[in-house]
Coordinates of C-alpha atoms in Angstrom, one line a residue:
X1 CA -22.4 27.0 -40.2
X2 CA -24.0 24.2 -38.4
X3 CA -26.8 22.2 -40.1
X4 CA -29.3 23.3 -37.5
X5 CA -29.6 26.7 -35.9
X6 CA -30.9 25.1 -32.6
X7 CA -31.6 21.6 -31.4
X8 CA -33.5 20.2 -28.4
X9 CA -32.4 16.8 -27.1
X10 CA -34.6 15.0 -24.7
X11 CA -35.7 18.3 -23.1
X12 CA -38.0 18.1 -20.1
X13 CA -39.4 21.2 -18.4
X14 CA -41.9 21.3 -15.5
X15 CA -43.5 24.0 -13.4
X16 CA -44.1 22.4 -10.1
X17 CA -46.0 19.2 -10.7
X18 CA -47.1 20.2 -14.3
X19 CA -44.9 19.0 -17.1
X20 CA -45.0 21.3 -20.1
X21 CA -42.3 19.6 -22.2
X22 CA -41.7 15.9 -21.8
X23 CA -38.5 14.5 -23.4
X24 CA -38.8 16.6 -26.5
X25 CA -36.3 16.2 -29.3
X26 CA -36.4 18.7 -32.1
X27 CA -34.0 20.5 -34.5
X28 CA -34.7 23.8 -36.2
X29 CA -33.4 24.7 -39.6
X30 CA -31.9 28.0 -40.7
X31 CA -34.5 30.3 -42.3
X32 CA -37.6 28.4 -41.3
X33 CA -40.8 30.3 -40.6
X34 CA -42.7 28.5 -37.9
X35 CA -45.9 29.2 -36.1
X36 CA -46.2 27.8 -32.5
X37 CA -49.8 27.0 -31.4
X38 CA -51.5 25.3 -28.6
X39 CA -53.9 25.9 -25.7
X40 CA -52.9 28.4 -23.0
X41 CA -50.5 27.0 -20.4
X42 CA -49.2 24.2 -22.5
X43 CA -45.7 25.5 -22.6
X44 CA -45.4 27.7 -25.7
X45 CA -43.8 30.6 -24.0
X46 CA -41.6 28.2 -21.9
X47 CA -40.3 26.7 -25.2
X48 CA -39.3 30.1 -26.5
X49 CA -37.6 31.1 -23.2
X50 CA -35.6 27.8 -23.3
X51 CA -34.5 28.5 -26.8
X52 CA -33.5 32.0 -26.0
X53 CA -31.5 30.9 -23.0
X54 CA -33.7 32.8 -20.5
X55 CA -34.7 29.6 -18.8
X56 CA -33.1 26.2 -18.4
X57 CA -34.6 22.7 -18.8
X58 CA -34.9 20.3 -15.9
X59 CA -33.4 17.6 -18.1
X60 CA -31.9 17.3 -21.5
X61 CA -29.7 19.6 -23.7
X62 CA -30.2 22.6 -25.9
X63 CA -27.6 23.1 -28.6
X64 CA -27.3 26.4 -30.4
X65 CA -25.2 27.2 -33.5
X66 CA -22.3 29.1 -32.0
X67 CA -22.2 31.6 -34.9
X68 CA -25.9 32.4 -34.7
X69 CA -27.5 35.2 -32.7
X70 CA -30.8 34.8 -30.9
X71 CA -33.4 37.5 -30.1
X72 CA -36.7 37.2 -28.3
X73 CA -39.8 39.4 -27.9
X74 CA -41.2 38.7 -24.5
X75 CA -44.7 39.3 -23.4
X76 CA -43.4 41.9 -20.9
X77 CA -40.3 43.0 -22.7
X78 CA -37.5 44.9 -20.8
X79 CA -36.4 48.4 -22.0
X80 CA -33.7 50.7 -20.8
X81 CA -35.5 52.8 -18.2
X82 CA -34.8 56.6 -18.2
X83 CA -34.1 56.7 -21.9
X84 CA -36.3 57.9 -24.7
X85 CA -38.0 55.7 -27.3
X86 CA -35.5 56.7 -30.0
X87 CA -32.5 56.0 -27.7
X88 CA -33.9 52.5 -26.9
X89 CA -34.6 51.7 -30.6
X90 CA -31.1 53.0 -31.6
X91 CA -29.5 50.4 -29.2
X92 CA -30.4 47.8 -31.8
X93 CA -28.0 49.5 -34.3
X94 CA -25.5 50.8 -31.8
X95 CA -22.6 48.7 -33.2
X96 CA -23.4 49.9 -36.7
X97 CA -23.6 53.6 -35.6
X98 CA -20.3 53.2 -33.7
X99 CA -18.6 51.9 -36.8
X100 CA -20.0 54.7 -38.9
X101 CA -18.7 57.2 -36.4
X102 CA -15.3 55.5 -36.3
X103 CA -15.1 55.7 -40.1
X104 CA -15.9 59.4 -40.0
X105 CA -13.3 60.0 -37.4
X106 CA -10.7 58.0 -39.3
X107 CA -11.2 60.1 -42.4
X108 CA -10.7 63.2 -40.3
X109 CA -7.5 61.8 -38.9
X110 CA -6.1 61.2 -42.4
X111 CA -5.9 65.0 -42.7
X112 CA -3.2 65.0 -40.0
X113 CA 0.3 64.7 -41.8
X114 CA 1.7 63.0 -38.7
X115 CA -0.9 60.2 -38.7
X116 CA -0.1 56.6 -39.7
X117 CA -1.6 56.8 -43.2
X118 CA -1.1 53.1 -44.0
X119 CA -2.9 52.0 -40.9
X120 CA -5.8 54.5 -41.4
X121 CA -6.1 53.4 -45.0
X122 CA -6.4 49.7 -44.0
X123 CA -8.9 50.5 -41.2
X124 CA -11.1 52.7 -43.4
X125 CA -11.1 50.0 -46.1
X126 CA -12.3 47.4 -43.7
X127 CA -15.0 49.6 -42.2
X128 CA -16.2 50.8 -45.6
X129 CA -16.5 47.2 -46.8
X130 CA -18.4 46.1 -43.7
X131 CA -20.8 49.0 -43.8
X132 CA -21.4 48.5 -47.6
X133 CA -22.1 44.8 -47.1
X134 CA -24.9 45.5 -44.6
X135 CA -26.2 48.5 -46.4
X136 CA -25.6 50.6 -43.3
X137 CA -26.1 53.9 -45.1
X138 CA -29.9 53.4 -45.1
X139 CA -30.0 52.6 -41.4
X140 CA -31.7 55.8 -40.3
X141 CA -34.3 55.3 -43.0
X142 CA -34.9 51.7 -41.9
X143 CA -35.2 52.9 -38.3
X144 CA -37.7 55.6 -39.1
X145 CA -39.7 53.3 -41.4
X146 CA -40.0 50.6 -38.7
X147 CA -41.0 53.0 -36.0
X148 CA -43.7 54.5 -38.2
X149 CA -45.0 51.1 -39.4
X150 CA -45.3 49.8 -35.8
X151 CA -46.9 53.0 -34.6
X152 CA -44.2 53.6 -32.0
X153 CA -44.7 56.5 -29.6
X154 CA -42.8 59.8 -30.3
X155 CA -39.0 59.4 -30.3
X156 CA -38.5 61.8 -27.4
X157 CA -41.0 60.1 -25.1
X158 CA -39.5 58.6 -22.0
X159 CA -40.1 54.8 -21.9
X160 CA -40.9 54.9 -18.2
X161 CA -44.2 56.6 -18.9
X162 CA -45.3 54.2 -21.7
X163 CA -48.3 51.8 -21.5
X164 CA -47.7 48.1 -21.8
X165 CA -48.8 48.1 -25.5
X166 CA -46.5 51.0 -26.3
X167 CA -43.5 49.2 -24.6
X168 CA -44.1 46.1 -26.7
X169 CA -44.2 48.0 -29.9
X170 CA -40.9 49.7 -29.0
X171 CA -39.3 46.4 -28.1
X172 CA -40.5 44.7 -31.3
X173 CA -39.1 47.6 -33.4
X174 CA -35.8 47.3 -31.6
X175 CA -35.7 43.5 -32.0
X176 CA -36.5 43.6 -35.8
X177 CA -33.7 46.1 -36.3
X178 CA -31.2 43.8 -34.5
X179 CA -32.0 41.2 -37.2
X180 CA -31.0 38.1 -35.1
X181 CA -30.4 34.8 -36.9
X182 CA -33.2 33.2 -34.8
X183 CA -36.1 35.5 -34.1
X184 CA -38.4 34.4 -31.3
X185 CA -41.7 36.2 -31.1
X186 CA -44.2 35.8 -28.2
X187 CA -47.6 37.2 -29.3
X188 CA -46.1 39.7 -31.8
X189 CA -49.5 41.0 -33.0
X190 CA -50.7 42.1 -29.6
X191 CA -51.3 45.8 -29.4
X192 CA -50.8 46.2 -33.2
X193 CA -53.4 47.7 -35.5
X194 CA -54.3 46.1 -38.9
X195 CA -51.8 48.2 -40.9
X196 CA -49.0 47.4 -38.5
X197 CA -49.8 43.7 -38.6
X198 CA -49.8 43.8 -42.4
X199 CA -46.4 45.4 -42.4
X200 CA -45.0 42.9 -40.0
X201 CA -46.3 40.0 -42.1
X202 CA -44.6 41.3 -45.2
X203 CA -41.4 42.0 -43.2
X204 CA -41.2 38.4 -41.8
X205 CA -42.0 36.8 -45.1
X206 CA -38.7 38.2 -46.5
X207 CA -36.8 37.9 -43.2
X208 CA -33.5 36.0 -43.8
X209 CA -33.3 34.4 -40.4
X210 CA -35.4 31.7 -38.8
X211 CA -38.6 32.8 -37.1
X212 CA -40.7 31.1 -34.4
X213 CA -43.9 33.0 -33.6
X214 CA -46.2 32.1 -30.7
X215 CA -49.5 33.7 -31.6
X216 CA -53.2 33.1 -31.5
X217 CA -53.8 35.2 -34.6
X218 CA -54.8 32.6 -37.1
X219 CA -54.7 35.1 -40.0
X220 CA -51.1 36.0 -39.2
X221 CA -50.2 32.3 -39.1
X222 CA -51.9 31.8 -42.5
X223 CA -49.9 34.6 -44.1
X224 CA -46.5 34.0 -42.5
X225 CA -46.0 30.4 -41.3
X226 CA -44.5 27.8 -43.6
X227 CA -45.4 25.2 -41.1
X228 CA -46.9 24.8 -37.6
X229 CA -45.6 23.3 -34.4
X230 CA -48.3 22.4 -32.0
X231 CA -47.5 22.2 -28.3
X232 CA -49.9 19.8 -26.7
X233 CA -49.6 18.0 -23.3
X234 CA -45.8 17.8 -23.2
X235 CA -45.4 16.9 -26.8
X236 CA -44.8 18.9 -30.0
X237 CA -46.4 17.9 -33.3
X238 CA -45.2 19.3 -36.6
X239 CA -47.4 20.1 -39.5
X240 CA -46.3 21.3 -43.0
X241 CA -48.1 24.4 -44.3
X242 CA -49.8 27.4 -42.7
X243 CA -52.6 27.4 -40.1
X244 CA -55.4 26.3 -42.4
X245 CA -53.3 23.4 -43.7
X246 CA -52.6 22.5 -40.1
X247 CA -56.3 22.3 -39.3
X248 CA -56.9 20.0 -42.2
X249 CA -54.0 17.7 -41.3
X250 CA -54.8 17.7 -37.6
X251 CA -58.4 16.7 -38.4
X252 CA -57.0 13.5 -40.0
X253 CA -54.6 12.9 -37.1
X254 CA -57.5 13.2 -34.5
X255 CA -59.5 10.6 -36.4
X256 CA -56.6 8.2 -36.0
X257 CA -56.2 9.1 -32.4
X258 CA -59.9 8.7 -31.8
X259 CA -59.7 5.1 -33.0
X260 CA -56.8 4.5 -30.7
X261 CA -58.6 6.1 -27.8
X262 CA -61.6 4.0 -28.4
X263 CA -59.5 0.8 -28.4
X264 CA -57.6 2.0 -25.3
X265 CA -61.0 2.7 -23.6
X266 CA -62.2 -0.9 -24.3
X267 CA -59.0 -2.4 -23.0
X268 CA -59.2 -0.2 -19.9
X269 CA -62.8 -1.2 -19.2
X270 CA -61.8 -4.9 -19.4
X271 CA -58.9 -4.4 -17.0
X272 CA -61.2 -2.4 -14.7
X273 CA -63.7 -5.2 -14.6
X274 CA -61.0 -7.6 -13.6
X275 CA -59.6 -5.3 -10.9
X276 CA -63.1 -5.0 -9.4
X277 CA -63.5 -8.7 -9.2
X278 CA -63.3 -10.4 -5.8
X279 CA -60.1 -11.0 -4.0
X280 CA -60.0 -14.7 -4.7
X281 CA -60.2 -14.1 -8.4
X282 CA -57.4 -11.6 -8.3
X283 CA -55.2 -14.0 -6.4
X284 CA -55.3 -16.4 -9.3
X285 CA -54.1 -13.7 -11.6
X286 CA -50.6 -12.4 -12.3
X287 CA -49.5 -9.3 -10.5
X288 CA -48.4 -8.0 -14.0
X289 CA -52.2 -7.7 -14.7
X290 CA -52.5 -5.0 -12.0
X291 CA -49.4 -3.2 -13.4
X292 CA -51.0 -3.3 -16.9
X293 CA -54.2 -1.7 -15.5
X294 CA -52.2 1.1 -13.8
X295 CA -50.2 1.6 -17.1
X296 CA -53.4 1.9 -19.1
X297 CA -55.0 4.3 -16.6
X298 CA -52.0 6.5 -16.7
X299 CA -51.9 6.5 -20.5
X300 CA -55.6 7.4 -20.7
X301 CA -55.1 10.3 -18.2
X302 CA -52.2 11.6 -20.2
X303 CA -54.2 11.5 -23.5
X304 CA -57.2 13.2 -21.9
X305 CA -58.6 16.0 -24.0
X306 CA -58.6 19.5 -22.7
X307 CA -61.9 20.9 -21.6
X308 CA -62.7 24.2 -23.3
X309 CA -66.0 25.1 -21.7
X310 CA -67.5 28.6 -22.1
X311 CA -67.2 31.2 -19.4
X312 CA -70.5 32.2 -17.9
X313 CA -70.8 35.8 -16.8
X314 CA -72.9 36.3 -13.7
X315 CA -75.7 38.9 -13.9
X316 CA -75.0 42.2 -12.1
X317 CA -77.3 44.7 -10.5
X318 CA -80.3 46.0 -12.6
X319 CA -79.5 48.8 -14.9
X320 CA -81.6 52.0 -14.9
X321 CA -82.7 53.9 -18.0
X322 CA -79.6 56.0 -18.2
X323 CA -76.4 53.9 -18.8
X324 CA -73.9 56.4 -20.3
X325 CA -74.3 59.7 -22.2
X326 CA -71.6 62.0 -23.6
X327 CA -72.3 65.5 -24.8
X328 CA -69.6 67.6 -26.6
X329 CA -66.8 65.4 -25.2
X330 CA -63.3 66.7 -26.1
X331 CA -60.0 65.4 -24.9
X332 CA -56.4 65.8 -26.0
X333 CA -52.8 65.6 -24.9
X334 CA -49.9 68.1 -25.5
X335 CA -51.8 70.0 -28.2
X336 CA -53.0 66.8 -30.0
X337 CA -56.8 66.3 -30.1
X338 CA -58.0 62.7 -29.6
X339 CA -61.8 63.3 -29.2
X340 CA -63.4 66.5 -30.6
X341 CA -66.9 67.5 -29.6
X342 CA -68.3 64.0 -29.6
X343 CA -71.8 63.0 -28.4
X344 CA -73.2 59.6 -27.9
X345 CA -75.4 57.4 -25.7
X346 CA -75.0 53.8 -24.7
X347 CA -78.3 51.9 -24.5
X348 CA -79.1 49.2 -22.0
X349 CA -77.9 45.7 -23.1
X350 CA -75.6 47.5 -25.6
X351 CA -72.6 45.5 -26.9
X352 CA -70.2 48.1 -28.3
X353 CA -66.8 47.7 -30.0
X354 CA -64.4 50.6 -30.0
X355 CA -61.9 50.2 -32.9
X356 CA -59.2 52.3 -34.4
X357 CA -55.5 52.5 -35.0
X358 CA -53.1 52.7 -32.1
X359 CA -52.7 56.0 -30.3
X360 CA -56.0 57.6 -31.3
X361 CA -57.7 57.6 -27.9
X362 CA -59.5 54.2 -27.4
X363 CA -58.0 53.6 -24.0
X364 CA -58.3 57.3 -23.1
X365 CA -62.1 57.0 -23.6
X366 CA -62.2 54.1 -21.2
X367 CA -60.2 56.1 -18.6
X368 CA -62.6 59.0 -18.9
X369 CA -65.5 56.6 -18.3
X370 CA -63.9 55.2 -15.2
X371 CA -62.9 58.6 -14.0
X372 CA -59.1 58.2 -14.1
X373 CA -59.0 60.9 -16.8
X374 CA -61.2 64.1 -17.1
X375 CA -62.4 65.6 -20.3
X376 CA -61.0 68.9 -21.5
X377 CA -64.6 70.0 -22.4
X378 CA -68.1 68.5 -22.5
X379 CA -70.0 66.2 -20.2
X380 CA -69.8 62.4 -19.6
X381 CA -72.7 61.1 -17.5
X382 CA -72.6 57.6 -16.2
X383 CA -75.9 56.4 -14.7
X384 CA -76.4 56.1 -11.0
X385 CA -77.2 52.3 -11.3
X386 CA -74.1 51.5 -13.3
X387 CA -71.4 49.4 -11.7
X388 CA -68.3 49.3 -13.9
X389 CA -66.0 46.2 -14.1
X390 CA -62.9 47.2 -16.0
X391 CA -60.1 45.0 -17.4
X392 CA -57.2 47.2 -18.6
X393 CA -54.3 46.4 -20.8
X394 CA -51.7 46.1 -18.1
X395 CA -53.4 43.1 -16.4
X396 CA -51.7 44.3 -13.2
X397 CA -52.5 44.2 -9.5
X398 CA -51.9 40.4 -9.2
X399 CA -49.6 39.1 -6.5
X400 CA -47.1 36.9 -8.4
X401 CA -46.3 34.9 -5.2
X402 CA -49.9 33.7 -4.7
X403 CA -51.3 30.7 -6.5
X404 CA -54.3 31.1 -8.9
X405 CA -56.9 29.9 -6.4
X406 CA -55.6 32.3 -3.7
X407 CA -55.6 35.2 -6.0
X408 CA -59.3 34.7 -6.7
X409 CA -60.6 33.3 -3.4
X410 CA -58.4 35.0 -0.8
X411 CA -58.2 31.6 0.7
X412 CA -61.9 31.2 1.2
X413 CA -63.8 28.0 0.3
X414 CA -66.9 30.0 -0.7
X415 CA -66.8 33.4 -2.4
X416 CA -69.4 36.0 -3.4
X417 CA -69.7 36.3 -7.2
X418 CA -72.0 39.2 -8.0
X419 CA -75.0 38.4 -5.8
X420 CA -74.4 34.7 -5.6
X421 CA -72.3 32.6 -3.2
X422 CA -70.5 29.7 -4.8
X423 CA -67.6 27.3 -4.3
X424 CA -64.4 29.1 -5.0
X425 CA -62.6 26.2 -6.6
X426 CA -65.6 25.6 -8.9
X427 CA -65.6 29.3 -10.0
X428 CA -61.8 29.2 -10.7
X429 CA -62.2 26.0 -12.6
X430 CA -64.8 27.6 -14.9
X431 CA -62.0 29.8 -16.3
X432 CA -59.9 26.8 -17.3
X433 CA -57.9 26.4 -14.1
X434 CA -58.6 22.8 -13.0
X435 CA -56.9 20.5 -10.6
X436 CA -53.2 21.2 -10.1
X437 CA -53.5 24.3 -12.3
X438 CA -55.1 26.1 -9.4
X439 CA -51.9 25.7 -7.4
X440 CA -49.7 27.4 -10.1
X441 CA -48.1 30.6 -9.0
X442 CA -49.5 33.7 -10.7
X443 CA -45.9 34.8 -11.6
X444 CA -45.4 31.8 -13.9
X445 CA -48.7 32.0 -15.8
X446 CA -48.6 32.5 -19.6
X447 CA -50.2 35.6 -21.1
X448 CA -53.4 33.9 -21.9
X449 CA -53.6 32.4 -18.4
X450 CA -53.1 35.8 -16.8
X451 CA -55.8 37.2 -19.1
X452 CA -58.2 34.5 -17.9
X453 CA -57.3 35.1 -14.3
X454 CA -57.9 38.8 -14.8
X455 CA -61.3 38.0 -16.3
X456 CA -62.1 35.9 -13.2
X457 CA -61.3 38.7 -10.9
X458 CA -63.2 41.3 -12.9
X459 CA -66.4 39.2 -13.4
X460 CA -66.3 38.3 -9.7
X461 CA -67.1 42.0 -8.9
X462 CA -70.5 41.6 -10.5
X463 CA -70.7 44.8 -12.5
X464 CA -73.4 45.5 -14.9
X465 CA -71.1 47.3 -17.4
X466 CA -68.0 45.6 -18.6
X467 CA -65.1 47.6 -20.0
X468 CA -62.6 45.3 -21.7
X469 CA -59.4 46.7 -23.1
X470 CA -57.9 44.3 -25.6
X471 CA -59.9 41.3 -24.0
X472 CA -58.7 38.7 -26.5
X473 CA -54.9 39.3 -26.2
X474 CA -53.1 36.1 -25.5
X475 CA -56.3 34.0 -25.6
X476 CA -56.1 30.8 -27.7
X477 CA -58.6 30.0 -30.4
X478 CA -60.6 27.7 -28.1
X479 CA -61.2 30.3 -25.4
X480 CA -64.8 31.5 -25.7
X481 CA -66.4 34.3 -23.8
X482 CA -70.2 33.8 -23.7
X483 CA -72.0 36.7 -22.0
X484 CA -75.3 35.4 -20.5
X485 CA -76.4 38.6 -18.7
X486 CA -78.6 41.7 -18.8
X487 CA -76.1 44.5 -18.9
X488 CA -73.7 46.4 -21.1
X489 CA -70.3 45.5 -22.6
X490 CA -67.8 47.8 -24.2
X491 CA -64.5 46.5 -25.6
X492 CA -61.7 48.0 -27.6
X493 CA -59.4 46.5 -30.1
X494 CA -57.3 47.3 -33.2
X495 CA -59.5 46.8 -36.3
X496 CA -59.0 44.2 -39.1
X497 CA -60.5 46.7 -41.5
X498 CA -59.7 50.5 -41.8
X499 CA -62.0 52.5 -39.6
X500 CA -64.4 55.2 -41.0
X501 CA -64.2 58.7 -39.7
X502 CA -66.4 61.8 -39.7
X503 CA -70.1 61.8 -39.7
X504 CA -72.7 62.1 -37.0
X505 CA -72.0 61.3 -33.3
X506 CA -74.9 59.1 -32.5
X507 CA -75.3 55.5 -31.4
X508 CA -78.3 53.2 -31.9
X509 CA -79.1 50.0 -30.0
X510 CA -77.4 46.8 -31.4
X511 CA -79.4 44.4 -33.5
X512 CA -78.1 41.4 -31.5
X513 CA -80.3 40.0 -28.8
X514 CA -79.9 42.0 -25.6
X515 CA -79.0 39.3 -23.2
X516 CA -76.2 37.6 -25.2
X517 CA -73.0 38.5 -26.8
X518 CA -72.4 37.3 -30.4
X519 CA -70.2 34.2 -30.5
X520 CA -67.0 34.3 -32.5
X521 CA -67.2 31.8 -35.3
X522 CA -64.2 29.6 -35.7
X523 CA -62.4 29.0 -38.9
X524 CA -62.4 25.5 -40.3
X525 CA -59.6 23.9 -42.1
X526 CA -61.6 21.5 -44.1
X527 CA -63.3 22.0 -47.4
X528 CA -62.2 23.3 -50.8
X529 CA -59.0 25.3 -51.1
X530 CA -58.9 29.0 -51.8
X531 CA -57.0 30.3 -54.8
X532 CA -55.5 33.3 -53.1
X533 CA -53.9 34.2 -49.8
X534 CA -56.4 34.7 -47.0
X535 CA -57.3 38.2 -45.9
X536 CA -58.5 39.5 -42.5
X537 CA -62.3 39.7 -42.2
X538 CA -64.2 42.9 -42.4
X539 CA -66.4 43.4 -39.4
X540 CA -69.8 44.9 -40.1
X541 CA -71.5 47.0 -37.4
X542 CA -75.1 47.5 -36.4
X543 CA -74.4 50.9 -34.8
X544 CA -71.5 53.2 -35.4
X545 CA -70.3 56.2 -33.4
X546 CA -68.1 58.3 -35.6
X547 CA -66.3 61.1 -33.8
X548 CA -65.5 64.1 -36.0
X549 CA -61.8 64.0 -35.2
X550 CA -58.7 63.9 -37.6
X551 CA -57.9 60.9 -39.7
X552 CA -57.0 57.7 -37.7
X553 CA -59.7 58.5 -35.2
X554 CA -61.3 55.6 -33.3
X555 CA -64.7 54.2 -34.4
X556 CA -67.2 52.9 -31.9
X557 CA -69.3 50.1 -33.3
X558 CA -71.7 47.5 -32.0
X559 CA -70.8 44.3 -33.9
X560 CA -73.6 42.3 -35.4
X561 CA -71.6 39.7 -37.2
X562 CA -68.0 38.4 -37.1
X563 CA -67.2 37.2 -40.6
X564 CA -64.3 34.8 -40.9
X565 CA -62.6 33.6 -44.1
X566 CA -64.3 30.3 -43.6
X567 CA -67.6 32.0 -44.4
X568 CA -66.6 32.7 -48.0
X569 CA -63.7 30.3 -48.7
X570 CA -61.8 27.7 -46.9
X571 CA -58.3 28.8 -46.1
X572 CA -55.3 27.0 -47.6
X573 CA -51.7 27.4 -48.1
X574 CA -51.1 28.7 -51.7
X575 CA -48.2 29.7 -53.8
X576 CA -45.7 28.1 -51.4
X577 CA -42.6 26.2 -52.5
X578 CA -42.7 22.5 -52.2
X579 CA -41.2 21.5 -48.8
X580 CA -41.1 18.5 -46.6
X581 CA -40.7 17.8 -42.9
X582 CA -38.4 15.0 -41.7
X583 CA -39.8 13.3 -38.6
X584 CA -36.9 10.9 -37.8
X585 CA -35.1 11.3 -34.4
X586 CA -34.0 14.1 -34.1
X587 CA -37.1 15.5 -35.8
X588 CA -36.2 18.5 -38.0
X589 CA -38.5 21.5 -37.4
X590 CA -38.6 23.8 -40.3
X591 CA -38.6 23.8 -44.1
X592 CA -36.1 21.9 -46.1

């Protein structure tokens, strides 16, 4: 076995004019548990695709251990169309099933007196030993457990009819059962509820192979990662420990960088004064002085910090007194009831969260509101003044061959956003697409960039009621959505705490101020260390709509606060074995 499961040697990767990896040299150790973080569009998904062999670098080499297997969960994973969920998942253990079938057939053949008994004895012995070593006899139990833990759709469901979230869960289940030596996960917690995420965390902690997970779920990183790889402007920085330890260490690094930036700025200012001097003065100076200025300017531009401005939501048309009312709403599929005789009303300026485990009807509620699904019984009344803007899970309908600016502007310099006319490039820039990023093809965008592009398209419509289905999927920690509007917002997500069920079906106005959505509070990595592993925060609610449906029913809540672990205790890596990171060239990524 090679010392490293995979190595990058002077790897450079660019998309058009944007360089995402710039002469990166890294080596990954067997069994390492690594979280990959960084702003959207910095190259995290590109890194995983290069490691998986799904893409190739512009320059440099990628060396893999020839004996190691590599598997990757993509943001839009491929499945075998036309087959059922169970048939797709069983592909992961197809070789094992084949050997088990062959062993059974070989034992049957031994009953034939004319068969070559010596050959059959040798073959059955080898097969028995192989299957015993991998504990193949529990494979059906493992398969069933994984499908249940990840809330996969029914085994007889055809994958062609599955939603994007359901396809990802099936693909993740299939990949985990394959047990590759190098497991590459791109946003593994997307579309998973709290219990599924908890199961995945426990599974990865004991996983024998190396794991690289690109995720913006900081709680997942705290519980799983042994160290963090930060992708930032073409470089990769390694930090020992989990996400909280990374925040603490990065804070110190940024202090040092800040001093360097200040010194660089002073030097650049001096050179700029000289460049601006008159021509006669410049003639007396060396040409190398001009070259030095250009070098300093290029270095300052490369080190420029990323702007993470908030997104302003334009106000939509005025809402009337009636926003949305449901009376005796009932909906189910194939004999399974999702919503049972539920009644509620949504007030003006309401900010409502719809939470619950996967598959209990959250997206179905949104589809009934938009009219793409009809209730089996009851009434759902949407006010006449309501204009709905809906972002669904699929994030579809975007031409991959158009660049970002063309998708939003249709090639126009000025566009209408709600009731306002504004410069199209300025509007696109407000969603984090600045300069050359506006020329990127939509087909090469990362998951977070596609999400921001979808938000730009949706908010451009100028609705006064937002329906956001998993709005934070793929968004990095710095992405903030600040709602400065008079309207309504309804979003759905998997909860971090178990939902309550039963009770009355009424909703009251939220306690937050009507014109503004509550900000997410960011976890800090500084401060005292906690003495136990961090847990996911419990989200309190100002108003709760509790449909009287079976257990695992969705709960509609209007969040008043968003507690983070930083509110009660600073997160820190605890109970972890002592490990070190070697940063010589090649740098070793992983735990020694």
